[in-house]
Amino acid sequence: MKRSDGQLAYLLAAISSVGPFCIDAYLPSMPELSQVFGRPLPVVQQTLTAYMAMFAIMTLWHGAISDAVGRRRVILVSMALFALASVGCALAPSFEALLFFRALQGMTAGTGMVVGRAIVRDLHQGPQAQKMLSLVTLVFAVAPSVAPVIGGWLQHFFGWRSVFFFMAAFAVAVFVWAYLTLPESLPREQRQPFAPGYLLRTYFRALTHVRFMAAVFGLALGFSGFFVYVLSAPVFLMTHLHLHETEFLWLFGPITAGMLIGAWGSGRLAGEISTGRTVVLGFATMGLAVAINLVVTLALEPGVPWSVASMFFYALGFSLATPSLTLMALDLFPQQRGLAASCQSFVQSMGNAANAAFFAPLLWATPLRLSLGSAAFFALAGIAVALHLLTGTPDPAA
């Protein structure tokens, strides 16, 4: 990979990490938010739901807008608006105000995840695209681990408002970096009209395309298999495992290590084995992790490191499969990659919002419920991926 490609991958990873960083960084602050605003923890959890719901809705539009006006402009405007919304969260005088500004954060936070994928596909194809997307995933994987650790220490020393000020500073830094170095990857002659009729027809075509939606649901459900633990982290770690707000690394460390190794493995396997086989290998690893998690939960008392060890293998398998499955989905719509990336992110984001609003509060009561919920998400993801692989044309690289 060229040095310039590596630099771009780091930038795209930073832009993409704004969304998940905004989710994880304030998780250690939830107990204080509950006390400060006088709301029970499930109600405070709705600040996450509001964020994710708007995140999901806007992901349908980020890609289509970038298809029409270019990738660079959309990213710069979104990062600026996200920084302003973060300052609004930090200065929120009431719970309702915090809820409002969290929703505004969600409207802009998903831009990098959607448009970044389209940029990779604009610039590269085949194994080179998989390698670059794997590098983006590898760097991006650091955010889920670093965010709650930073958030936990900021919470410990300065309180919850400091976490949102840090988010604003992070967004400003990414904006400056993108302004100085991000190229425009979509030439004017390749842009698509932002016309309601055209968009409705294309969205309908994408959202009713069986193979595309099978891949999309495979990614969304597979991600939910460990994301439900992320959303439940305040209860899982602080109540069930008896850890403190500065010890969230016990969960996010294994997840991050798994994602880093999986993304590295995906890049190494690019061009060596087919994308389909890479996906199968990733999901087999995830299945092993689910089995380990169930056995440990049933056989042992909750504690570290055994209660979190399986998350390493699950994240490794998911990160190994994600670049290949993402490219396989986007390649079904070569002329509307931005819109296809939007549809993919919309489904995953709606799943994340449902997890925050319903599944995490339903499952976090006991470690066994969490492990069974994770297993159910994985099983559904496996069915979706099998449908995608079995109904398509065989990969010539196989």
PDB file of C-alpha atoms in Angstrom, residues 83-372:
ATOM      1  CA  ALA A  83     -18.297  19.929  17.448  1.00  0.00           C
ATOM      2  CA  LEU A  84     -21.000  22.555  18.066  1.00  0.00           C
ATOM      3  CA  ALA A  85     -23.487  19.893  19.229  1.00  0.00           C
ATOM      4  CA  SER A  86     -20.869  18.494  21.637  1.00  0.00           C
ATOM      5  CA  VAL A  87     -20.418  21.911  23.219  1.00  0.00           C
ATOM      6  CA  GLY A  88     -24.210  22.073  23.571  1.00  0.00           C
ATOM      7  CA  CYS A  89     -24.152  18.744  25.450  1.00  0.00           C
ATOM      8  CA  ALA A  90     -21.404  19.969  27.765  1.00  0.00           C
ATOM      9  CA  LEU A  91     -23.357  23.129  28.630  1.00  0.00           C
ATOM     10  CA  ALA A  92     -26.791  21.460  28.851  1.00  0.00           C
ATOM     11  CA  PRO A  93     -28.718  22.926  31.837  1.00  0.00           C
ATOM     12  CA  SER A  94     -31.315  20.141  31.945  1.00  0.00           C
ATOM     13  CA  PHE A  95     -31.874  16.527  30.973  1.00  0.00           C
ATOM     14  CA  GLU A  96     -34.168  17.608  28.138  1.00  0.00           C
ATOM     15  CA  ALA A  97     -31.462  19.889  26.751  1.00  0.00           C
ATOM     16  CA  LEU A  98     -28.912  17.078  26.940  1.00  0.00           C
ATOM     17  CA  LEU A  99     -31.329  14.803  25.087  1.00  0.00           C
ATOM     18  CA  PHE A 100     -31.774  17.450  22.370  1.00  0.00           C
ATOM     19  CA  PHE A 101     -28.058  18.016  21.809  1.00  0.00           C
ATOM     20  CA  ARG A 102     -27.362  14.274  21.852  1.00  0.00           C
ATOM     21  CA  ALA A 103     -29.835  13.960  18.993  1.00  0.00           C
ATOM     22  CA  LEU A 104     -27.975  16.721  17.124  1.00  0.00           C
ATOM     23  CA  GLN A 105     -24.717  14.864  17.682  1.00  0.00           C
ATOM     24  CA  GLY A 106     -26.291  11.756  16.192  1.00  0.00           C
ATOM     25  CA  MET A 107     -27.338  13.634  13.059  1.00  0.00           C
ATOM     26  CA  THR A 108     -23.712  14.311  12.100  1.00  0.00           C
ATOM     27  CA  ALA A 109     -21.633  11.597  13.803  1.00  0.00           C
ATOM     28  CA  GLY A 110     -22.255   8.905  11.201  1.00  0.00           C
ATOM     29  CA  THR A 111     -20.872  10.825   8.233  1.00  0.00           C
ATOM     30  CA  GLY A 112     -17.381   9.409   8.483  1.00  0.00           C
ATOM     31  CA  MET A 113     -18.524   5.785   8.664  1.00  0.00           C
ATOM     32  CA  VAL A 114     -20.730   6.151   5.582  1.00  0.00           C
ATOM     33  CA  VAL A 115     -18.689   8.467   3.377  1.00  0.00           C
ATOM     34  CA  GLY A 116     -15.383   6.887   4.399  1.00  0.00           C
ATOM     35  CA  ARG A 117     -16.436   3.540   2.945  1.00  0.00           C
ATOM     36  CA  ALA A 118     -17.494   5.246  -0.277  1.00  0.00           C
ATOM     37  CA  ILE A 119     -14.111   7.024  -0.496  1.00  0.00           C
ATOM     38  CA  VAL A 120     -12.252   3.709  -0.183  1.00  0.00           C
ATOM     39  CA  ARG A 121     -14.380   2.215  -2.954  1.00  0.00           C
ATOM     40  CA  ASP A 122     -13.964   5.342  -5.117  1.00  0.00           C
ATOM     41  CA  LEU A 123     -10.194   4.988  -5.034  1.00  0.00           C
ATOM     42  CA  HIS A 124      -9.573   1.228  -5.037  1.00  0.00           C
ATOM     43  CA  GLN A 125     -10.996  -2.102  -6.135  1.00  0.00           C
ATOM     44  CA  GLY A 126     -10.430  -5.769  -5.319  1.00  0.00           C
ATOM     45  CA  PRO A 127      -7.706  -6.771  -2.847  1.00  0.00           C
ATOM     46  CA  GLN A 128      -6.356  -3.209  -2.656  1.00  0.00           C
ATOM     47  CA  ALA A 129      -9.743  -1.951  -1.451  1.00  0.00           C
ATOM     48  CA  GLN A 130      -9.929  -4.764   1.116  1.00  0.00           C
ATOM     49  CA  LYS A 131      -6.429  -3.932   2.388  1.00  0.00           C
ATOM     50  CA  MET A 132      -7.229  -0.242   2.765  1.00  0.00           C
ATOM     51  CA  LEU A 133     -10.579  -0.896   4.428  1.00  0.00           C
ATOM     52  CA  SER A 134      -8.842  -3.361   6.752  1.00  0.00           C
ATOM     53  CA  LEU A 135      -6.331  -0.680   7.741  1.00  0.00           C
ATOM     54  CA  VAL A 136      -9.180   1.766   8.361  1.00  0.00           C
ATOM     55  CA  THR A 137     -10.892  -0.874  10.523  1.00  0.00           C
ATOM     56  CA  LEU A 138      -7.651  -1.625  12.355  1.00  0.00           C
ATOM     57  CA  VAL A 139      -7.074   2.003  13.367  1.00  0.00           C
ATOM     58  CA  PHE A 140     -10.780   2.603  13.929  1.00  0.00           C
ATOM     59  CA  ALA A 141     -10.827  -0.327  16.382  1.00  0.00           C
ATOM     60  CA  VAL A 142      -8.816   1.681  18.897  1.00  0.00           C
ATOM     61  CA  ALA A 143     -11.756   4.065  19.537  1.00  0.00           C
ATOM     62  CA  PRO A 144     -13.996   1.598  21.463  1.00  0.00           C
ATOM     63  CA  SER A 145     -11.155   0.868  23.869  1.00  0.00           C
ATOM     64  CA  VAL A 146      -9.701   4.346  24.283  1.00  0.00           C
ATOM     65  CA  ALA A 147     -13.042   6.181  24.554  1.00  0.00           C
ATOM     66  CA  PRO A 148     -14.367   4.698  27.832  1.00  0.00           C
ATOM     67  CA  VAL A 149     -10.906   4.804  29.393  1.00  0.00           C
ATOM     68  CA  ILE A 150     -10.546   8.503  28.590  1.00  0.00           C
ATOM     69  CA  GLY A 151     -14.159   9.089  29.565  1.00  0.00           C
ATOM     70  CA  GLY A 152     -13.698   7.223  32.839  1.00  0.00           C
ATOM     71  CA  TRP A 153     -10.682   9.291  33.907  1.00  0.00           C
ATOM     72  CA  LEU A 154     -12.297  12.570  32.801  1.00  0.00           C
ATOM     73  CA  GLN A 155     -15.368  11.575  34.787  1.00  0.00           C
ATOM     74  CA  HIS A 156     -13.226  10.700  37.789  1.00  0.00           C
ATOM     75  CA  PHE A 157     -11.336  14.006  37.872  1.00  0.00           C
ATOM     76  CA  PHE A 158     -13.609  16.587  36.229  1.00  0.00           C
ATOM     77  CA  GLY A 159     -17.159  15.221  35.969  1.00  0.00           C
ATOM     78  CA  TRP A 160     -19.483  14.465  33.076  1.00  0.00           C
ATOM     79  CA  ARG A 161     -19.345  17.829  31.290  1.00  0.00           C
ATOM     80  CA  SER A 162     -15.623  17.406  30.611  1.00  0.00           C
ATOM     81  CA  VAL A 163     -16.363  14.300  28.526  1.00  0.00           C
ATOM     82  CA  PHE A 164     -18.447  16.292  26.063  1.00  0.00           C
ATOM     83  CA  PHE A 165     -15.889  19.109  25.906  1.00  0.00           C
ATOM     84  CA  PHE A 166     -13.330  16.450  24.984  1.00  0.00           C
ATOM     85  CA  MET A 167     -15.641  15.206  22.192  1.00  0.00           C
ATOM     86  CA  ALA A 168     -15.828  18.756  20.835  1.00  0.00           C
ATOM     87  CA  ALA A 169     -12.032  19.087  20.878  1.00  0.00           C
ATOM     88  CA  PHE A 170     -11.671  15.712  19.130  1.00  0.00           C
ATOM     89  CA  ALA A 171     -14.092  16.781  16.378  1.00  0.00           C
ATOM     90  CA  VAL A 172     -12.248  20.077  15.865  1.00  0.00           C
ATOM     91  CA  ALA A 173      -8.930  18.243  15.536  1.00  0.00           C
ATOM     92  CA  VAL A 174     -10.422  15.859  12.952  1.00  0.00           C
ATOM     93  CA  PHE A 175     -11.961  18.786  11.057  1.00  0.00           C
ATOM     94  CA  VAL A 176      -8.591  20.548  10.793  1.00  0.00           C
ATOM     95  CA  TRP A 177      -6.851  17.342   9.700  1.00  0.00           C
ATOM     96  CA  ALA A 178      -9.492  16.671   7.035  1.00  0.00           C
ATOM     97  CA  TYR A 179      -9.470  20.291   5.843  1.00  0.00           C
ATOM     98  CA  LEU A 180      -5.724  20.168   5.304  1.00  0.00           C
ATOM     99  CA  THR A 181      -5.320  16.688   3.790  1.00  0.00           C
ATOM    100  CA  LEU A 182      -8.586  15.036   2.673  1.00  0.00           C
ATOM    101  CA  PRO A 183      -8.820  14.772  -1.134  1.00  0.00           C
ATOM    102  CA  GLU A 184     -12.036  14.792  -3.134  1.00  0.00           C
ATOM    103  CA  SER A 185     -12.426  11.230  -4.429  1.00  0.00           C
ATOM    104  CA  LEU A 186     -15.587  11.693  -6.515  1.00  0.00           C
ATOM    105  CA  PRO A 187     -15.098  13.689  -9.746  1.00  0.00           C
ATOM    106  CA  ARG A 188     -17.936  16.011 -10.780  1.00  0.00           C
ATOM    107  CA  GLU A 189     -18.730  13.946 -13.872  1.00  0.00           C
ATOM    108  CA  GLN A 190     -19.409  10.881 -11.709  1.00  0.00           C
ATOM    109  CA  ARG A 191     -21.800  12.554  -9.283  1.00  0.00           C
ATOM    110  CA  GLN A 192     -25.434  11.531  -9.093  1.00  0.00           C
ATOM    111  CA  PRO A 193     -28.438  13.854  -8.907  1.00  0.00           C
ATOM    112  CA  PHE A 194     -29.959  14.585  -5.514  1.00  0.00           C
ATOM    113  CA  ALA A 195     -33.493  14.246  -6.865  1.00  0.00           C
ATOM    114  CA  PRO A 196     -36.357  12.803  -4.759  1.00  0.00           C
ATOM    115  CA  GLY A 197     -37.669  10.503  -7.472  1.00  0.00           C
ATOM    116  CA  TYR A 198     -34.257   9.121  -8.323  1.00  0.00           C
ATOM    117  CA  LEU A 199     -33.398   8.640  -4.652  1.00  0.00           C
ATOM    118  CA  LEU A 200     -36.657   6.889  -3.828  1.00  0.00           C
ATOM    119  CA  ARG A 201     -36.227   4.481  -6.723  1.00  0.00           C
ATOM    120  CA  THR A 202     -32.621   3.720  -5.801  1.00  0.00           C
ATOM    121  CA  TYR A 203     -33.348   3.330  -2.080  1.00  0.00           C
ATOM    122  CA  PHE A 204     -36.220   1.002  -2.893  1.00  0.00           C
ATOM    123  CA  ARG A 205     -33.993  -1.034  -5.197  1.00  0.00           C
ATOM    124  CA  ALA A 206     -31.282  -1.324  -2.523  1.00  0.00           C
ATOM    125  CA  LEU A 207     -33.597  -2.043   0.409  1.00  0.00           C
ATOM    126  CA  THR A 208     -35.429  -4.777  -1.533  1.00  0.00           C
ATOM    127  CA  HIS A 209     -32.284  -6.393  -2.976  1.00  0.00           C
ATOM    128  CA  VAL A 210     -32.137  -9.781  -1.239  1.00  0.00           C
ATOM    129  CA  ARG A 211     -28.378 -10.363  -1.420  1.00  0.00           C
ATOM    130  CA  PHE A 212     -27.535  -6.791  -0.437  1.00  0.00           C
ATOM    131  CA  MET A 213     -29.880  -6.803   2.541  1.00  0.00           C
ATOM    132  CA  ALA A 214     -28.676 -10.260   3.619  1.00  0.00           C
ATOM    133  CA  ALA A 215     -25.108  -8.924   3.810  1.00  0.00           C
ATOM    134  CA  VAL A 216     -26.283  -5.759   5.559  1.00  0.00           C
ATOM    135  CA  PHE A 217     -28.273  -7.672   8.184  1.00  0.00           C
ATOM    136  CA  GLY A 218     -25.366 -10.068   8.638  1.00  0.00           C
ATOM    137  CA  LEU A 219     -23.132  -7.130   9.534  1.00  0.00           C
ATOM    138  CA  ALA A 220     -25.723  -5.436  11.753  1.00  0.00           C
ATOM    139  CA  LEU A 221     -26.694  -8.544  13.698  1.00  0.00           C
ATOM    140  CA  GLY A 222     -23.108  -9.741  13.979  1.00  0.00           C
ATOM    141  CA  PHE A 223     -22.113  -6.371  15.424  1.00  0.00           C
ATOM    142  CA  SER A 224     -24.989  -6.551  17.901  1.00  0.00           C
ATOM    143  CA  GLY A 225     -23.523  -9.764  19.294  1.00  0.00           C
ATOM    144  CA  PHE A 226     -20.850  -7.804  21.154  1.00  0.00           C
ATOM    145  CA  PHE A 227     -22.307  -4.287  21.005  1.00  0.00           C
ATOM    146  CA  VAL A 228     -25.006  -5.298  23.468  1.00  0.00           C
ATOM    147  CA  TYR A 229     -22.171  -5.802  25.965  1.00  0.00           C
ATOM    148  CA  VAL A 230     -20.795  -2.343  25.147  1.00  0.00           C
ATOM    149  CA  LEU A 231     -24.182  -0.730  25.785  1.00  0.00           C
ATOM    150  CA  SER A 232     -24.585  -2.717  28.998  1.00  0.00           C
ATOM    151  CA  ALA A 233     -21.066  -1.891  30.197  1.00  0.00           C
ATOM    152  CA  PRO A 234     -22.077   0.356  33.137  1.00  0.00           C
ATOM    153  CA  VAL A 235     -24.222  -2.445  34.609  1.00  0.00           C
ATOM    154  CA  PHE A 236     -22.171  -5.435  33.419  1.00  0.00           C
ATOM    155  CA  LEU A 237     -18.859  -4.064  34.674  1.00  0.00           C
ATOM    156  CA  MET A 238     -19.841  -1.993  37.692  1.00  0.00           C
ATOM    157  CA  THR A 239     -22.679  -4.158  39.055  1.00  0.00           C
ATOM    158  CA  HIS A 240     -22.002  -7.743  37.944  1.00  0.00           C
ATOM    159  CA  LEU A 241     -18.187  -7.651  37.864  1.00  0.00           C
ATOM    160  CA  HIS A 242     -17.821  -5.065  40.692  1.00  0.00           C
ATOM    161  CA  LEU A 243     -15.405  -2.815  38.800  1.00  0.00           C
ATOM    162  CA  HIS A 244     -14.996   0.980  38.963  1.00  0.00           C
ATOM    163  CA  GLU A 245     -15.550   3.696  36.341  1.00  0.00           C
ATOM    164  CA  THR A 246     -11.795   3.748  35.616  1.00  0.00           C
ATOM    165  CA  GLU A 247     -11.699  -0.005  34.874  1.00  0.00           C
ATOM    166  CA  PHE A 248     -13.759  -0.201  31.673  1.00  0.00           C
ATOM    167  CA  LEU A 249     -10.647  -1.427  29.876  1.00  0.00           C
ATOM    168  CA  TRP A 250     -11.427  -4.917  31.210  1.00  0.00           C
ATOM    169  CA  LEU A 251     -14.196  -5.138  28.584  1.00  0.00           C
ATOM    170  CA  PHE A 252     -13.027  -2.729  25.913  1.00  0.00           C
ATOM    171  CA  GLY A 253      -9.424  -3.986  25.924  1.00  0.00           C
ATOM    172  CA  PRO A 254     -10.259  -7.525  24.691  1.00  0.00           C
ATOM    173  CA  ILE A 255     -12.741  -6.114  22.163  1.00  0.00           C
ATOM    174  CA  THR A 256     -10.178  -3.703  20.773  1.00  0.00           C
ATOM    175  CA  ALA A 257      -7.380  -6.289  20.677  1.00  0.00           C
ATOM    176  CA  GLY A 258      -9.660  -8.678  18.807  1.00  0.00           C
ATOM    177  CA  MET A 259     -10.689  -6.028  16.288  1.00  0.00           C
ATOM    178  CA  LEU A 260      -7.079  -5.001  15.704  1.00  0.00           C
ATOM    179  CA  ILE A 261      -5.907  -8.562  15.051  1.00  0.00           C
ATOM    180  CA  GLY A 262      -8.960  -9.364  12.931  1.00  0.00           C
ATOM    181  CA  ALA A 263      -8.486  -6.268  10.763  1.00  0.00           C
ATOM    182  CA  TRP A 264      -4.781  -7.066  10.381  1.00  0.00           C
ATOM    183  CA  GLY A 265      -5.682 -10.628   9.376  1.00  0.00           C
ATOM    184  CA  SER A 266      -8.205  -9.405   6.831  1.00  0.00           C
ATOM    185  CA  GLY A 267      -5.564  -7.224   5.200  1.00  0.00           C
ATOM    186  CA  ARG A 268      -3.069 -10.096   5.095  1.00  0.00           C
ATOM    187  CA  LEU A 269      -5.625 -12.464   3.560  1.00  0.00           C
ATOM    188  CA  ALA A 270      -6.668  -9.977   0.847  1.00  0.00           C
ATOM    189  CA  GLY A 271      -5.880 -11.541  -2.507  1.00  0.00           C
ATOM    190  CA  GLU A 272      -4.767 -14.794  -0.877  1.00  0.00           C
ATOM    191  CA  ILE A 273      -8.201 -16.338  -0.324  1.00  0.00           C
ATOM    192  CA  SER A 274     -11.614 -15.282  -1.579  1.00  0.00           C
ATOM    193  CA  THR A 275     -13.721 -12.712   0.211  1.00  0.00           C
ATOM    194  CA  GLY A 276     -16.372 -15.386   0.791  1.00  0.00           C
ATOM    195  CA  ARG A 277     -13.918 -17.696   2.552  1.00  0.00           C
ATOM    196  CA  THR A 278     -12.675 -14.797   4.671  1.00  0.00           C
ATOM    197  CA  VAL A 279     -16.241 -14.135   5.793  1.00  0.00           C
ATOM    198  CA  VAL A 280     -16.787 -17.816   6.636  1.00  0.00           C
ATOM    199  CA  LEU A 281     -13.558 -17.910   8.641  1.00  0.00           C
ATOM    200  CA  GLY A 282     -14.604 -14.811  10.563  1.00  0.00           C
ATOM    201  CA  PHE A 283     -18.030 -16.152  11.414  1.00  0.00           C
ATOM    202  CA  ALA A 284     -16.594 -19.516  12.480  1.00  0.00           C
ATOM    203  CA  THR A 285     -14.404 -17.650  14.959  1.00  0.00           C
ATOM    204  CA  MET A 286     -17.423 -15.705  16.218  1.00  0.00           C
ATOM    205  CA  GLY A 287     -19.311 -18.972  16.715  1.00  0.00           C
ATOM    206  CA  LEU A 288     -16.445 -20.356  18.803  1.00  0.00           C
ATOM    207  CA  ALA A 289     -16.528 -17.208  20.953  1.00  0.00           C
ATOM    208  CA  VAL A 290     -20.283 -17.517  21.519  1.00  0.00           C
ATOM    209  CA  ALA A 291     -19.877 -21.130  22.652  1.00  0.00           C
ATOM    210  CA  ILE A 292     -17.055 -20.192  25.041  1.00  0.00           C
ATOM    211  CA  ASN A 293     -19.106 -17.341  26.472  1.00  0.00           C
ATOM    212  CA  LEU A 294     -22.106 -19.564  27.167  1.00  0.00           C
ATOM    213  CA  VAL A 295     -20.003 -22.265  28.860  1.00  0.00           C
ATOM    214  CA  VAL A 296     -18.124 -19.757  31.043  1.00  0.00           C
ATOM    215  CA  THR A 297     -21.313 -17.951  32.045  1.00  0.00           C
ATOM    216  CA  LEU A 298     -23.017 -21.189  33.053  1.00  0.00           C
ATOM    217  CA  ALA A 299     -20.013 -22.734  34.817  1.00  0.00           C
ATOM    218  CA  LEU A 300     -18.331 -19.840  36.652  1.00  0.00           C
ATOM    219  CA  GLU A 301     -19.202 -16.908  38.886  1.00  0.00           C
ATOM    220  CA  PRO A 302     -18.983 -13.521  37.098  1.00  0.00           C
ATOM    221  CA  GLY A 303     -15.476 -12.081  37.245  1.00  0.00           C
ATOM    222  CA  VAL A 304     -12.440 -10.987  35.285  1.00  0.00           C
ATOM    223  CA  PRO A 305     -10.822 -12.051  33.091  1.00  0.00           C
ATOM    224  CA  TRP A 306     -12.964 -15.094  32.293  1.00  0.00           C
ATOM    225  CA  SER A 307     -16.258 -13.228  31.873  1.00  0.00           C
ATOM    226  CA  VAL A 308     -14.789 -10.948  29.191  1.00  0.00           C
ATOM    227  CA  ALA A 309     -12.253 -13.214  27.448  1.00  0.00           C
ATOM    228  CA  SER A 310     -14.667 -14.482  24.781  1.00  0.00           C
ATOM    229  CA  MET A 311     -15.214 -10.897  23.580  1.00  0.00           C
ATOM    230  CA  PHE A 312     -11.661 -10.983  22.191  1.00  0.00           C
ATOM    231  CA  PHE A 313     -12.458 -13.909  19.889  1.00  0.00           C
ATOM    232  CA  TYR A 314     -15.862 -12.548  18.889  1.00  0.00           C
ATOM    233  CA  ALA A 315     -14.441  -9.147  17.956  1.00  0.00           C
ATOM    234  CA  LEU A 316     -11.561 -10.826  16.100  1.00  0.00           C
ATOM    235  CA  GLY A 317     -13.951 -12.857  13.963  1.00  0.00           C
ATOM    236  CA  PHE A 318     -16.240  -9.923  13.276  1.00  0.00           C
ATOM    237  CA  SER A 319     -13.353  -7.635  12.330  1.00  0.00           C
ATOM    238  CA  LEU A 320     -11.926 -10.342  10.068  1.00  0.00           C
ATOM    239  CA  ALA A 321     -15.212 -10.695   8.178  1.00  0.00           C
ATOM    240  CA  THR A 322     -16.345  -7.054   8.050  1.00  0.00           C
ATOM    241  CA  PRO A 323     -14.127  -5.587   5.273  1.00  0.00           C
ATOM    242  CA  SER A 324     -14.907  -8.447   2.874  1.00  0.00           C
ATOM    243  CA  LEU A 325     -18.634  -8.489   3.613  1.00  0.00           C
ATOM    244  CA  THR A 326     -18.830  -4.693   3.324  1.00  0.00           C
ATOM    245  CA  LEU A 327     -17.135  -4.674  -0.085  1.00  0.00           C
ATOM    246  CA  MET A 328     -19.316  -7.560  -1.292  1.00  0.00           C
ATOM    247  CA  ALA A 329     -22.394  -5.510  -0.389  1.00  0.00           C
ATOM    248  CA  LEU A 330     -21.185  -2.231  -1.935  1.00  0.00           C
ATOM    249  CA  ASP A 331     -20.128  -3.950  -5.160  1.00  0.00           C
ATOM    250  CA  LEU A 332     -23.777  -4.794  -5.835  1.00  0.00           C
ATOM    251  CA  PHE A 333     -24.338  -1.050  -6.476  1.00  0.00           C
ATOM    252  CA  PRO A 334     -21.190   0.203  -8.247  1.00  0.00           C
ATOM    253  CA  GLN A 335     -22.794   3.450  -9.447  1.00  0.00           C
ATOM    254  CA  GLN A 336     -24.343   4.413  -6.098  1.00  0.00           C
ATOM    255  CA  ARG A 337     -21.747   3.345  -3.547  1.00  0.00           C
ATOM    256  CA  GLY A 338     -22.453   6.300  -1.288  1.00  0.00           C
ATOM    257  CA  LEU A 339     -26.159   5.521  -1.211  1.00  0.00           C
ATOM    258  CA  ALA A 340     -25.475   1.808  -0.689  1.00  0.00           C
ATOM    259  CA  ALA A 341     -23.134   2.649   2.199  1.00  0.00           C
ATOM    260  CA  SER A 342     -25.916   4.817   3.630  1.00  0.00           C
ATOM    261  CA  CYS A 343     -28.386   1.940   3.495  1.00  0.00           C
ATOM    262  CA  GLN A 344     -25.882  -0.362   5.170  1.00  0.00           C
ATOM    263  CA  SER A 345     -25.173   2.129   7.939  1.00  0.00           C
ATOM    264  CA  PHE A 346     -28.886   2.891   8.364  1.00  0.00           C
ATOM    265  CA  VAL A 347     -29.746  -0.738   9.075  1.00  0.00           C
ATOM    266  CA  GLN A 348     -26.826  -1.152  11.469  1.00  0.00           C
ATOM    267  CA  SER A 349     -27.613   2.131  13.214  1.00  0.00           C
ATOM    268  CA  MET A 350     -31.288   1.252  13.614  1.00  0.00           C
ATOM    269  CA  GLY A 351     -30.159  -2.025  15.141  1.00  0.00           C
ATOM    270  CA  ASN A 352     -27.874  -0.109  17.500  1.00  0.00           C
ATOM    271  CA  ALA A 353     -30.741   2.193  18.480  1.00  0.00           C
ATOM    272  CA  ALA A 354     -32.986  -0.811  19.159  1.00  0.00           C
ATOM    273  CA  ASN A 355     -30.226  -2.333  21.277  1.00  0.00           C
ATOM    274  CA  ALA A 356     -29.877   0.866  23.296  1.00  0.00           C
ATOM    275  CA  ALA A 357     -33.623   1.339  23.764  1.00  0.00           C
ATOM    276  CA  PHE A 358     -34.804  -2.245  24.296  1.00  0.00           C
ATOM    277  CA  PHE A 359     -32.350  -5.128  24.148  1.00  0.00           C
ATOM    278  CA  ALA A 360     -29.535  -3.877  26.405  1.00  0.00           C
ATOM    279  CA  PRO A 361     -31.917  -2.884  29.261  1.00  0.00           C
ATOM    280  CA  LEU A 362     -33.738  -6.192  28.789  1.00  0.00           C
ATOM    281  CA  LEU A 363     -30.566  -8.288  28.846  1.00  0.00           C
ATOM    282  CA  TRP A 364     -28.250  -6.556  31.315  1.00  0.00           C
ATOM    283  CA  ALA A 365     -30.114  -7.857  34.396  1.00  0.00           C
ATOM    284  CA  THR A 366     -27.902 -10.974  34.494  1.00  0.00           C
ATOM    285  CA  PRO A 367     -24.726 -12.175  32.724  1.00  0.00           C
ATOM    286  CA  LEU A 368     -26.642 -15.225  31.477  1.00  0.00           C
ATOM    287  CA  ARG A 369     -29.211 -13.051  29.718  1.00  0.00           C
ATOM    288  CA  LEU A 370     -26.422 -11.125  28.032  1.00  0.00           C
ATOM    289  CA  SER A 371     -24.685 -14.273  26.821  1.00  0.00           C
ATOM    290  CA  LEU A 372     -27.948 -15.747  25.491  1.00  0.00           C
TER     291      LEU A 372
END
